[in-house]
Amino acid sequence: MTTKKSKSMIAFMFMGLVAGMMSPIQTSINSRLRIAVDSPIIASLISFLVGMLLLLLISLVVERRLTFPLRGVGRIPWWIFTGGALGVIFVTSNILLLPLLGSALTVVLALCGQMIIALTIDHFGWFGIIRHPINRYRILGVLSMIGGVLLIQWF
């Protein structure tokens, strides 16, 4: 019998799957935007500007605020604020790579990179994450993904 907790886990996993589907769609759209504006940097800027406006609207509707407590911000580690910059690198790189590598190879390379660093973060417990040591099954999973990259590239 399925428990309520396992049903919610399935729902969250489905949500993750759907969110992952957005990456190749976003990359394809942004690559077309690159052609339209004749610049990968401007295309990335427009993409982030539209995203920012959507988040502004969502914040106003859901959170009903745009502020956050400033108390203690000076004690927050500097790297906490680098997420947006990392997003710029990811999105702009995808805009540059898709026309050269195609959608499938661009996405699977990004996914392999994500998996390698995710396993490393899990293994060492970086950023306050609960440690999940690397084992042979996780390594086999990454090697299978790399094999998939090679198959996509060759065929």
Short mmCIF file of N, CA, C and O in Angstrom, two decimals, residues 118-133:
data_model
loop_
_atom_site.label_atom_id
_atom_site.label_comp_id
_atom_site.label_asym_id
_atom_site.label_seq_id
_atom_site.Cartn_x
_atom_site.Cartn_y
_atom_site.Cartn_z
N ALA A 118 27.07 17.26 -8.19
CA ALA A 118 26.09 16.89 -7.17
C ALA A 118 26.61 15.75 -6.30
O ALA A 118 26.46 15.76 -5.07
N LEU A 119 27.23 14.75 -6.93
CA LEU A 119 27.80 13.64 -6.16
C LEU A 119 28.92 14.13 -5.26
O LEU A 119 29.07 13.66 -4.12
N THR A 120 29.71 15.06 -5.75
CA THR A 120 30.81 15.61 -4.95
C THR A 120 30.26 16.40 -3.76
O THR A 120 30.73 16.24 -2.63
N ILE A 121 29.24 17.24 -4.01
CA ILE A 121 28.61 18.00 -2.93
C ILE A 121 28.01 17.05 -1.89
O ILE A 121 28.21 17.23 -0.69
N ASP A 122 27.30 16.01 -2.37
CA ASP A 122 26.72 15.03 -1.45
C ASP A 122 27.81 14.32 -0.65
O ASP A 122 27.67 14.13 0.56
N HIS A 123 28.87 13.90 -1.33
CA HIS A 123 29.92 13.12 -0.67
C HIS A 123 30.58 13.91 0.47
O HIS A 123 30.80 13.37 1.55
N PHE A 124 30.89 15.18 0.21
CA PHE A 124 31.60 15.98 1.20
C PHE A 124 30.67 16.78 2.11
O PHE A 124 31.11 17.38 3.08
N GLY A 125 29.37 16.81 1.77
CA GLY A 125 28.43 17.58 2.58
C GLY A 125 28.64 19.08 2.47
O GLY A 125 28.37 19.83 3.41
N TRP A 126 29.13 19.54 1.31
CA TRP A 126 29.35 20.97 1.11
C TRP A 126 28.05 21.74 1.21
O TRP A 126 26.97 21.21 0.94
N PHE A 127 28.14 23.00 1.56
CA PHE A 127 27.01 23.94 1.61
C PHE A 127 25.95 23.50 2.63
O PHE A 127 24.79 23.87 2.50
N GLY A 128 26.35 22.72 3.62
CA GLY A 128 25.42 22.31 4.67
C GLY A 128 24.49 21.18 4.27
O GLY A 128 23.50 20.91 4.95
N ILE A 129 24.80 20.50 3.19
CA ILE A 129 23.97 19.38 2.71
C ILE A 129 24.30 18.13 3.52
O ILE A 129 25.45 17.90 3.92
N ILE A 130 23.30 17.30 3.76
CA ILE A 130 23.52 16.02 4.44
C ILE A 130 24.44 15.16 3.57
O ILE A 130 24.22 15.05 2.35
N ARG A 131 25.44 14.55 4.19
CA ARG A 131 26.41 13.74 3.44
C ARG A 131 25.78 12.44 2.94
O ARG A 131 25.06 11.77 3.67
N HIS A 132 26.05 12.15 1.69
CA HIS A 132 25.70 10.88 1.05
C HIS A 132 26.96 10.41 0.34
O HIS A 132 27.24 10.86 -0.77
N PRO A 133 27.73 9.53 0.98
CA PRO A 133 29.02 9.13 0.41
C PRO A 133 28.89 8.52 -0.99
O PRO A 133 27.90 7.83 -1.30
#
